[in-house]
PDB file of C-alpha atoms and ligand atoms in Angstrom:
ATOM      1  CA  UNK A 532     -46.275-194.606  85.236  1.00 81.00           C
ATOM      2  CA  UNK A 533     -42.599-194.577  86.279  1.00 86.00           C
ATOM      3  CA  UNK A 534     -40.547-196.485  83.696  1.00 86.00           C
ATOM      4  CA  UNK A 535     -37.694-198.718  84.742  1.00 87.00           C
ATOM      5  CA  UNK A 536     -34.474-197.148  83.466  1.00 87.00           C
ATOM      6  CA  UNK A 537     -30.743-197.668  83.864  1.00 85.00           C
ATOM      7  CA  UNK A 538     -30.969-195.332  86.897  1.00 92.00           C
ATOM      8  CA  UNK A 539     -34.118-196.294  88.812  1.00 95.00           C
ATOM      9  CA  UNK A 540     -36.674-199.015  89.449  1.00 97.00           C
ATOM     10  CA  UNK A 541     -39.977-198.596  87.610  1.00 96.00           C
ATOM     11  CA  UNK A 542     -43.559-198.676  88.908  1.00 97.00           C
ATOM     12  CA  UNK A 543     -43.971-202.453  88.539  1.00 97.00           C
ATOM     13  CA  UNK A 544     -40.715-203.345  90.358  1.00 98.00           C
ATOM     14  CA  UNK A 545     -41.394-200.780  93.107  1.00 98.00           C
ATOM     15  CA  UNK A 546     -45.004-201.896  93.616  1.00 98.00           C
ATOM     16  CA  UNK A 547     -43.953-205.536  93.845  1.00 98.00           C
ATOM     17  CA  UNK A 548     -41.078-204.685  96.225  1.00 98.00           C
ATOM     18  CA  UNK A 549     -43.247-202.712  98.659  1.00 98.00           C
ATOM     19  CA  UNK A 550     -46.331-204.940  98.512  1.00 98.00           C
ATOM     20  CA  UNK A 551     -44.223-208.069  99.148  1.00 98.00           C
ATOM     21  CA  UNK A 552     -42.126-206.311 101.835  1.00 98.00           C
ATOM     22  CA  UNK A 553     -45.255-205.209 103.745  1.00 98.00           C
ATOM     23  CA  UNK A 554     -46.825-208.654 103.404  1.00 98.00           C
ATOM     24  CA  UNK A 555     -43.688-210.435 104.650  1.00 98.00           C
ATOM     25  CA  UNK A 556     -43.389-208.260 107.745  1.00 98.00           C
ATOM     26  CA  UNK A 557     -47.086-208.970 108.456  1.00 98.00           C
ATOM     27  CA  UNK A 558     -46.514-212.704 107.877  1.00 98.00           C
ATOM     28  CA  UNK A 559     -43.690-212.840 110.420  1.00 98.00           C
ATOM     29  CA  UNK A 560     -45.725-210.971 113.060  1.00 98.00           C
ATOM     30  CA  UNK A 561     -48.899-213.038 112.456  1.00 98.00           C
ATOM     31  CA  UNK A 562     -46.885-216.290 112.186  1.00 98.00           C
ATOM     32  CA  UNK A 563     -45.330-215.768 115.627  1.00 98.00           C
ATOM     33  CA  UNK A 564     -48.618-214.623 117.148  1.00 98.00           C
ATOM     34  CA  UNK A 565     -50.801-217.436 115.806  1.00 98.00           C
ATOM     35  CA  UNK A 566     -48.221-220.088 116.678  1.00 96.00           C
ATOM     36  CA  UNK A 567     -48.360-219.038 120.340  1.00 96.00           C
ATOM     37  CA  UNK A 568     -52.193-218.989 120.561  1.00 97.00           C
ATOM     38  CA  UNK A 569     -53.770-221.804 122.579  1.00 97.00           C
ATOM     39  CA  UNK A 570     -55.598-224.380 120.419  1.00 95.00           C
ATOM     40  CA  UNK A 571     -58.861-223.396 122.152  1.00 97.00           C
ATOM     41  CA  UNK A 572     -58.665-219.819 120.775  1.00 97.00           C
ATOM     42  CA  UNK A 573     -61.612-219.368 118.353  1.00 96.00           C
ATOM     43  CA  UNK A 574     -59.540-217.152 115.977  1.00 96.00           C
ATOM     44  CA  UNK A 575     -56.682-219.608 115.560  1.00 97.00           C
ATOM     45  CA  UNK A 576     -58.084-221.484 112.547  1.00 96.00           C
ATOM     46  CA  UNK A 577     -58.968-218.265 110.673  1.00 97.00           C
ATOM     47  CA  UNK A 578     -55.524-216.765 111.365  1.00 98.00           C
ATOM     48  CA  UNK A 579     -53.775-219.893 110.057  1.00 98.00           C
ATOM     49  CA  UNK A 580     -55.916-219.755 106.910  1.00 98.00           C
ATOM     50  CA  UNK A 581     -55.094-216.073 106.389  1.00 98.00           C
ATOM     51  CA  UNK A 582     -51.372-216.740 106.961  1.00 98.00           C
ATOM     52  CA  UNK A 583     -51.421-219.582 104.427  1.00 98.00           C
ATOM     53  CA  UNK A 584     -53.424-217.567 101.853  1.00 98.00           C
ATOM     54  CA  UNK A 585     -51.164-214.517 102.070  1.00 98.00           C
ATOM     55  CA  UNK A 586     -48.109-216.805 101.979  1.00 98.00           C
ATOM     56  CA  UNK A 587     -49.223-218.399  98.722  1.00 98.00           C
ATOM     57  CA  UNK A 588     -50.005-214.947  97.313  1.00 98.00           C
ATOM     58  CA  UNK A 589     -46.432-213.865  98.177  1.00 98.00           C
ATOM     59  CA  UNK A 590     -45.092-216.917  96.339  1.00 98.00           C
ATOM     60  CA  UNK A 591     -47.026-216.062  93.162  1.00 98.00           C
ATOM     61  CA  UNK A 592     -46.076-212.355  93.366  1.00 98.00           C
ATOM     62  CA  UNK A 593     -42.419-213.326  93.834  1.00 98.00           C
ATOM     63  CA  UNK A 594     -42.504-215.474  90.697  1.00 98.00           C
ATOM     64  CA  UNK A 595     -43.984-212.481  88.838  1.00 98.00           C
ATOM     65  CA  UNK A 596     -41.298-210.250  90.316  1.00 98.00           C
ATOM     66  CA  UNK A 597     -38.464-212.536  89.265  1.00 98.00           C
ATOM     67  CA  UNK A 598     -39.993-212.796  85.771  1.00 98.00           C
ATOM     68  CA  UNK A 599     -40.225-209.016  85.545  1.00 98.00           C
ATOM     69  CA  UNK A 600     -36.670-208.594  86.797  1.00 97.00           C
ATOM     70  CA  UNK A 601     -35.309-211.001  84.183  1.00 97.00           C
ATOM     71  CA  UNK A 602     -37.009-209.021  81.431  1.00 96.00           C
ATOM     72  CA  UNK A 603     -35.935-205.523  82.508  1.00 95.00           C
ATOM     73  CA  UNK A 604     -32.634-203.741  83.092  1.00 92.00           C
ATOM     74  CA  UNK A 605     -31.647-203.589  86.766  1.00 95.00           C
ATOM     75  CA  UNK A 606     -30.115-200.231  87.749  1.00 96.00           C
ATOM     76  CA  UNK A 607     -26.425-200.866  88.486  1.00 95.00           C
ATOM     77  CA  UNK A 608     -25.011-200.094  91.945  1.00 96.00           C
ATOM     78  CA  UNK A 609     -23.244-196.721  92.416  1.00 95.00           C
ATOM     79  CA  UNK A 610     -19.770-196.575  90.862  1.00 93.00           C
ATOM     80  CA  UNK A 611     -17.900-195.786  94.099  1.00 90.00           C
ATOM     81  CA  UNK A 612     -19.093-198.855  95.993  1.00 95.00           C
ATOM     82  CA  UNK A 613     -16.373-201.178  97.344  1.00 95.00           C
ATOM     83  CA  UNK A 614     -16.170-204.687  95.910  1.00 97.00           C
ATOM     84  CA  UNK A 615     -17.175-206.326  99.225  1.00 97.00           C
ATOM     85  CA  UNK A 616     -20.211-204.042  99.409  1.00 96.00           C
ATOM     86  CA  UNK A 617     -21.291-205.082  95.909  1.00 97.00           C
ATOM     87  CA  UNK A 618     -20.975-208.735  96.854  1.00 98.00           C
ATOM     88  CA  UNK A 619     -22.863-208.111 100.094  1.00 98.00           C
ATOM     89  CA  UNK A 620     -25.683-206.313  98.243  1.00 98.00           C
ATOM     90  CA  UNK A 621     -26.050-208.986  95.558  1.00 98.00           C
ATOM     91  CA  UNK A 622     -25.717-211.783  98.137  1.00 98.00           C
ATOM     92  CA  UNK A 623     -28.367-210.222 100.356  1.00 98.00           C
ATOM     93  CA  UNK A 624     -30.800-209.777  97.456  1.00 98.00           C
ATOM     94  CA  UNK A 625     -30.236-213.380  96.389  1.00 98.00           C
ATOM     95  CA  UNK A 626     -30.903-214.640  99.936  1.00 98.00           C
ATOM     96  CA  UNK A 627     -34.040-212.474 100.189  1.00 98.00           C
ATOM     97  CA  UNK A 628     -35.369-213.904  96.909  1.00 98.00           C
ATOM     98  CA  UNK A 629     -34.589-217.409  98.219  1.00 98.00           C
ATOM     99  CA  UNK A 630     -36.564-216.601 101.397  1.00 98.00           C
ATOM    100  CA  UNK A 631     -39.498-215.170  99.402  1.00 98.00           C
ATOM    101  CA  UNK A 632     -39.752-218.523  97.612  1.00 98.00           C
ATOM    102  CA  UNK A 633     -38.472-220.830 100.362  1.00 98.00           C
ATOM    103  CA  UNK A 634     -40.747-219.609 103.156  1.00 98.00           C
ATOM    104  CA  UNK A 635     -44.008-220.210 101.253  1.00 98.00           C
ATOM    105  CA  UNK A 636     -42.721-223.514  99.858  1.00 98.00           C
ATOM    106  CA  UNK A 637     -41.634-224.866 103.255  1.00 98.00           C
ATOM    107  CA  UNK A 638     -44.966-223.713 104.776  1.00 98.00           C
ATOM    108  CA  UNK A 639     -47.005-225.375 102.027  1.00 98.00           C
ATOM    109  CA  UNK A 640     -44.989-228.606 102.215  1.00 98.00           C
ATOM    110  CA  UNK A 641     -45.238-228.553 105.996  1.00 98.00           C
ATOM    111  CA  UNK A 642     -49.044-228.413 106.019  1.00 98.00           C
ATOM    112  CA  UNK A 643     -49.253-230.883 103.103  1.00 98.00           C
ATOM    113  CA  UNK A 644     -47.220-233.582 104.830  1.00 98.00           C
ATOM    114  CA  UNK A 645     -49.093-233.226 108.152  1.00 98.00           C
ATOM    115  CA  UNK A 646     -51.280-236.248 108.954  1.00 98.00           C
ATOM    116  CA  UNK A 647     -53.921-233.868 110.357  1.00 97.00           C
ATOM    117  CA  UNK A 648     -54.726-233.015 106.705  1.00 97.00           C
ATOM    118  CA  UNK A 649     -56.160-229.563 107.469  1.00 97.00           C
ATOM    119  CA  UNK A 650     -57.059-228.010 104.076  1.00 97.00           C
ATOM    120  CA  UNK A 651     -55.606-224.679 102.912  1.00 98.00           C
ATOM    121  CA  UNK A 652     -58.562-222.555 101.820  1.00 98.00           C
ATOM    122  CA  UNK A 653     -57.263-219.687  99.667  1.00 98.00           C
ATOM    123  CA  UNK A 654     -59.120-216.694 101.181  1.00 98.00           C
ATOM    124  CA  UNK A 655     -62.122-219.055 101.478  1.00 98.00           C
ATOM    125  CA  UNK A 656     -62.392-219.240  97.665  1.00 98.00           C
ATOM    126  CA  UNK A 657     -60.925-222.642  96.817  1.00 98.00           C
ATOM    127  CA  UNK A 658     -58.813-225.384  98.328  1.00 98.00           C
ATOM    128  CA  UNK A 659     -55.092-225.267  97.519  1.00 98.00           C
ATOM    129  CA  UNK A 660     -53.915-228.741  96.433  1.00 98.00           C
ATOM    130  CA  UNK A 661     -51.662-230.454  98.962  1.00 98.00           C
ATOM    131  CA  UNK A 662     -48.342-232.082  98.070  1.00 97.00           C
ATOM    132  CA  UNK A 663     -49.269-235.792  98.025  1.00 97.00           C
ATOM    133  CA  UNK A 664     -47.043-237.176 100.779  1.00 97.00           C
ATOM    134  CA  UNK A 665     -47.855-237.622 104.476  1.00 98.00           C
ATOM    135  CA  UNK A 666     -44.854-238.064 106.755  1.00 98.00           C
ATOM    136  CA  UNK A 667     -44.401-237.217 110.437  1.00 98.00           C
ATOM    137  CA  UNK A 668     -40.629-236.894 110.016  1.00 98.00           C
ATOM    138  CA  UNK A 669     -40.968-234.477 107.107  1.00 98.00           C
ATOM    139  CA  UNK A 670     -43.631-232.458 108.947  1.00 98.00           C
ATOM    140  CA  UNK A 671     -41.268-232.091 111.889  1.00 98.00           C
ATOM    141  CA  UNK A 672     -38.300-231.098 109.713  1.00 98.00           C
ATOM    142  CA  UNK A 673     -40.330-228.684 107.632  1.00 98.00           C
ATOM    143  CA  UNK A 674     -41.878-227.159 110.738  1.00 98.00           C
ATOM    144  CA  UNK A 675     -38.391-226.487 112.129  1.00 98.00           C
ATOM    145  CA  UNK A 676     -37.132-225.215 108.755  1.00 98.00           C
ATOM    146  CA  UNK A 677     -40.072-222.794 108.431  1.00 98.00           C
ATOM    147  CA  UNK A 678     -39.519-221.542 111.972  1.00 98.00           C
ATOM    148  CA  UNK A 679     -35.744-221.213 111.502  1.00 98.00           C
ATOM    149  CA  UNK A 680     -36.264-219.447 108.153  1.00 98.00           C
ATOM    150  CA  UNK A 681     -38.599-216.922 109.815  1.00 98.00           C
ATOM    151  CA  UNK A 682     -36.133-216.351 112.642  1.00 98.00           C
ATOM    152  CA  UNK A 683     -33.183-215.834 110.265  1.00 98.00           C
ATOM    153  CA  UNK A 684     -35.203-213.527 108.059  1.00 98.00           C
ATOM    154  CA  UNK A 685     -35.657-210.970 110.855  1.00 98.00           C
ATOM    155  CA  UNK A 686     -31.951-209.993 111.246  1.00 98.00           C
ATOM    156  CA  UNK A 687     -31.494-210.171 107.456  1.00 98.00           C
ATOM    157  CA  UNK A 688     -34.305-207.673 106.958  1.00 98.00           C
ATOM    158  CA  UNK A 689     -32.871-205.422 109.654  1.00 98.00           C
ATOM    159  CA  UNK A 690     -29.528-205.490 107.783  1.00 98.00           C
ATOM    160  CA  UNK A 691     -31.245-204.850 104.438  1.00 98.00           C
ATOM    161  CA  UNK A 692     -33.096-201.803 105.813  1.00 98.00           C
ATOM    162  CA  UNK A 693     -29.952-200.583 107.611  1.00 98.00           C
ATOM    163  CA  UNK A 694     -28.001-200.835 104.329  1.00 98.00           C
ATOM    164  CA  UNK A 695     -30.686-198.841 102.484  1.00 98.00           C
ATOM    165  CA  UNK A 696     -30.621-196.127 105.177  1.00 98.00           C
ATOM    166  CA  UNK A 697     -26.797-196.089 105.186  1.00 98.00           C
ATOM    167  CA  UNK A 698     -26.828-195.465 101.428  1.00 97.00           C
ATOM    168  CA  UNK A 699     -29.281-192.617 101.856  1.00 97.00           C
ATOM    169  CA  UNK A 700     -27.963-190.795 104.919  1.00 98.00           C
ATOM    170  CA  UNK A 701     -24.269-191.722 104.972  1.00 97.00           C
ATOM    171  CA  UNK A 702     -23.214-192.282 101.348  1.00 96.00           C
ATOM    172  CA  UNK A 703     -25.906-189.866 100.110  1.00 96.00           C
ATOM    173  CA  UNK A 704     -26.408-191.802  96.885  1.00 96.00           C
ATOM    174  CA  UNK A 705     -29.639-192.702  95.030  1.00 96.00           C
ATOM    175  CA  UNK A 706     -29.957-196.348  96.111  1.00 97.00           C
ATOM    176  CA  UNK A 707     -32.970-195.757  98.403  1.00 98.00           C
ATOM    177  CA  UNK A 708     -34.548-193.058  96.218  1.00 97.00           C
ATOM    178  CA  UNK A 709     -34.576-195.277  93.142  1.00 97.00           C
ATOM    179  CA  UNK A 710     -36.772-197.794  94.995  1.00 98.00           C
ATOM    180  CA  UNK A 711     -39.137-195.060  96.292  1.00 98.00           C
ATOM    181  CA  UNK A 712     -42.116-193.751  94.298  1.00 96.00           C
ATOM    182  CA  UNK A 713     -42.514-190.003  93.716  1.00 94.00           C
ATOM    183  CA  UNK A 714     -38.776-189.307  93.951  1.00 94.00           C
ATOM    184  CA  UNK A 715     -36.472-187.898  91.295  1.00 90.00           C
ATOM    185  CA  UNK A 716     -33.255-189.642  90.387  1.00 90.00           C
ATOM    186  CA  UNK A 717     -30.966-187.631  88.116  1.00 79.00           C
TER     187      UNK A 717
HETATM  188  C1  LIG B1856     -39.714-207.991 103.867  1.00 70.95           C
HETATM  189  C2  LIG B1856     -39.130-206.944 103.471  1.00 70.95           C
HETATM  190  C3  LIG B1856     -38.231-206.782 102.262  1.00 70.95           C
HETATM  191  C4  LIG B1856     -37.802-207.687 101.329  1.00 70.95           C
HETATM  192  C5  LIG B1856     -38.134-209.171 101.240  1.00 70.95           C
HETATM  193  C6  LIG B1856     -36.962-206.967 100.394  1.00 70.95           C
HETATM  194  C7  LIG B1856     -36.325-207.533  99.298  1.00 70.95           C
HETATM  195  C8  LIG B1856     -35.568-206.844  98.376  1.00 70.95           C
HETATM  196  C9  LIG B1856     -34.897-207.413  97.227  1.00 70.95           C
HETATM  197  C10 LIG B1856     -34.894-208.885  96.845  1.00 70.95           C
HETATM  198  C11 LIG B1856     -34.295-206.406  96.556  1.00 70.95           C
HETATM  199  C12 LIG B1856     -33.486-206.538  95.254  1.00 70.95           C
HETATM  200  C13 LIG B1856     -34.255-205.939  94.122  1.00 70.95           C
HETATM  201  C14 LIG B1856     -33.665-206.315  92.791  1.00 70.95           C
HETATM  202  O1  LIG B1856     -32.711-205.686  92.366  1.00 70.95           O
HETATM  203  O2  LIG B1856     -34.184-207.259  92.199  1.00 70.95           O
HETATM  204  C15 LIG B1856     -34.547-205.193  97.287  1.00 70.95           C
HETATM  205  C16 LIG B1856     -34.092-203.955  96.928  1.00 70.95           C
HETATM  206  C17 LIG B1856     -34.210-202.843  97.721  1.00 70.95           C
HETATM  207  N1  LIG B1856     -34.844-202.747  98.955  1.00 70.95           N
HETATM  208 FE1  LIG B1856     -35.856-204.207  99.871  1.00 70.95          FE
HETATM  209  N2  LIG B1856     -36.881-205.649 100.789  1.00 70.95           N
HETATM  210  C18 LIG B1856     -37.646-205.503 101.928  1.00 70.95           C
HETATM  211  C19 LIG B1856     -37.855-204.366 102.664  1.00 70.95           C
HETATM  212  C20 LIG B1856     -37.243-203.169 102.417  1.00 70.95           C
HETATM  213  C21 LIG B1856     -37.370-201.992 103.221  1.00 70.95           C
HETATM  214  C22 LIG B1856     -38.237-201.864 104.482  1.00 70.95           C
HETATM  215  C23 LIG B1856     -36.596-201.034 102.656  1.00 70.95           C
HETATM  216  C24 LIG B1856     -36.410-199.607 103.124  1.00 70.95           C
HETATM  217  C25 LIG B1856     -35.629-199.097 103.883  1.00 70.95           C
HETATM  218  C26 LIG B1856     -35.995-201.599 101.472  1.00 70.95           C
HETATM  219  C27 LIG B1856     -35.178-200.951 100.592  1.00 70.95           C
HETATM  220  C28 LIG B1856     -34.698-201.452  99.419  1.00 70.95           C
HETATM  221  C29 LIG B1856     -33.935-200.698  98.448  1.00 70.95           C
HETATM  222  C30 LIG B1856     -33.525-199.239  98.579  1.00 70.95           C
HETATM  223  C31 LIG B1856     -33.639-201.556  97.386  1.00 70.95           C
HETATM  224  C32 LIG B1856     -32.862-201.216  96.102  1.00 70.95           C
HETATM  225  C33 LIG B1856     -31.461-201.658  96.200  1.00 70.95           C
HETATM  226  C34 LIG B1856     -30.747-201.364  94.910  1.00 70.95           C
HETATM  227  O3  LIG B1856     -31.132-200.446  94.204  1.00 70.95           O
HETATM  228  O4  LIG B1856     -29.810-202.085  94.596  1.00 70.95           O
HETATM  229  N3  LIG B1856     -36.408-202.903 101.356  1.00 70.95           N
HETATM  230  N4  LIG B1856     -35.315-205.485  98.412  1.00 70.95           N
HETATM  231  C1  LIG B1857     -43.348-215.475 102.835  1.00 70.95           C
HETATM  232  C2  LIG B1857     -44.132-216.393 103.335  1.00 70.95           C
HETATM  233  C3  LIG B1857     -44.173-216.833 104.780  1.00 70.95           C
HETATM  234  C4  LIG B1857     -43.539-216.322 105.896  1.00 70.95           C
HETATM  235  C5  LIG B1857     -42.584-215.133 105.982  1.00 70.95           C
HETATM  236  C6  LIG B1857     -43.938-217.139 107.012  1.00 70.95           C
HETATM  237  C7  LIG B1857     -43.506-216.951 108.313  1.00 70.95           C
HETATM  238  C8  LIG B1857     -43.904-217.708 109.395  1.00 70.95           C
HETATM  239  C9  LIG B1857     -43.450-217.524 110.751  1.00 70.95           C
HETATM  240  C10 LIG B1857     -42.445-216.468 111.214  1.00 70.95           C
HETATM  241  C11 LIG B1857     -44.068-218.442 111.523  1.00 70.95           C
HETATM  242  C12 LIG B1857     -43.898-218.644 113.044  1.00 70.95           C
HETATM  243  C13 LIG B1857     -42.861-219.717 113.259  1.00 70.95           C
HETATM  244  C14 LIG B1857     -42.542-219.903 114.717  1.00 70.95           C
HETATM  245  O1  LIG B1857     -41.829-219.067 115.274  1.00 70.95           O
HETATM  246  O2  LIG B1857     -42.977-220.906 115.260  1.00 70.95           O
HETATM  247  C15 LIG B1857     -44.917-219.217 110.663  1.00 70.95           C
HETATM  248  C16 LIG B1857     -45.700-220.286 111.092  1.00 70.95           C
HETATM  249  C17 LIG B1857     -46.463-221.056 110.230  1.00 70.95           C
HETATM  250  N1  LIG B1857     -46.566-220.933 108.862  1.00 70.95           N
HETATM  251 FE1  LIG B1857     -45.687-219.547 107.744  1.00 70.95          FE
HETATM  252  N2  LIG B1857     -44.791-218.115 106.578  1.00 70.95           N
HETATM  253  C18 LIG B1857     -44.959-217.975 105.218  1.00 70.95           C
HETATM  254  C19 LIG B1857     -45.740-218.744 104.375  1.00 70.95           C
HETATM  255  C20 LIG B1857     -46.493-219.840 104.775  1.00 70.95           C
HETATM  256  C21 LIG B1857     -47.295-220.671 103.897  1.00 70.95           C
HETATM  257  C22 LIG B1857     -47.465-220.459 102.390  1.00 70.95           C
HETATM  258  C23 LIG B1857     -47.845-221.643 104.671  1.00 70.95           C
HETATM  259  C24 LIG B1857     -48.751-222.774 104.278  1.00 70.95           C
HETATM  260  C25 LIG B1857     -49.386-222.915 103.129  1.00 70.95           C
HETATM  261  C26 LIG B1857     -47.411-221.408 106.030  1.00 70.95           C
HETATM  262  C27 LIG B1857     -47.763-222.185 107.113  1.00 70.95           C
HETATM  263  C28 LIG B1857     -47.401-221.935 108.404  1.00 70.95           C
HETATM  264  C29 LIG B1857     -47.862-222.730 109.542  1.00 70.95           C
HETATM  265  C30 LIG B1857     -48.817-223.925 109.469  1.00 70.95           C
HETATM  266  C31 LIG B1857     -47.264-222.172 110.676  1.00 70.95           C
HETATM  267  C32 LIG B1857     -47.450-222.578 112.117  1.00 70.95           C
HETATM  268  C33 LIG B1857     -46.519-223.638 112.524  1.00 70.95           C
HETATM  269  C34 LIG B1857     -47.000-224.217 113.842  1.00 70.95           C
HETATM  270  O3  LIG B1857     -47.716-223.543 114.573  1.00 70.95           O
HETATM  271  O4  LIG B1857     -46.645-225.336 114.103  1.00 70.95           O
HETATM  272  N3  LIG B1857     -46.579-220.300 106.053  1.00 70.95           N
HETATM  273  N4  LIG B1857     -44.786-218.767 109.375  1.00 70.95           N
END
């Protein structure tokens, strides 16, 4: 198992990064798709349940990821990086962590406060408790917040990926490699 060192991310951090990244991209695609389905579509309920179940899973995995990060050394950014670039990298990672927590939380609060009271069935196994407050105003606000969050996340992710590729192909440093499994970082 790849250990986390002062130079690279370890197996746990990499697994969590890539599992959560894949899930979030899927969540955005499914979120947009299901939202635009007519209410009469027979798959709509199941898709909403899947979206909610994966969203809660992402929340729990993100908590685990933050816990792991706090307990392990984070490889420092390359020495030659400009100060603004360091700020941009740290700022972007902070915002992405906020989105990984904020998107599931706003989604959960949004369905909780809805007077329709549709339960969230976690992969059909058990019912996720709802936040005990029903309010049309809050539902509306949280709906808009969740939608806005999803829409803002798309360009942020494009920037994040572009930055990773810039490091690899332009700066030719180890920033991308140290987050990839089966690569050597000297
Ligand atoms: C939904 C998708 C994604 C999210 C939410 C996400 C989030 C994050 C976060 C929060 C970090 C900071 C890790 C830490 O130091 O704690 C990070 C690092 C990183 N991500 Fe992503 N990421 C996503 C997708 C991608 C993709 C598609 C790529 C590939 C091009 C990528 C490449 C990287 C790299 C190379 C790092 C390491 C940066 C460094 O060493 O400082 N990420 N990502
Ligand atoms: C990382 C986690 C999540 C992401 C990235 C995400 C993303 C999205 C996106 C992009 C949409 C479409 C918004 C639009 O354009 O209208 C959406 C809709 C929705 N999401 Fe999430 N979501 C997440 C977690 C959750 C969770 C945990 C719940 C509930 C427990 C949830 C409940 C909903 C609902 C109910 C809608 C549909 C809103 C409507 O049709 O009125 N989401 N989500």
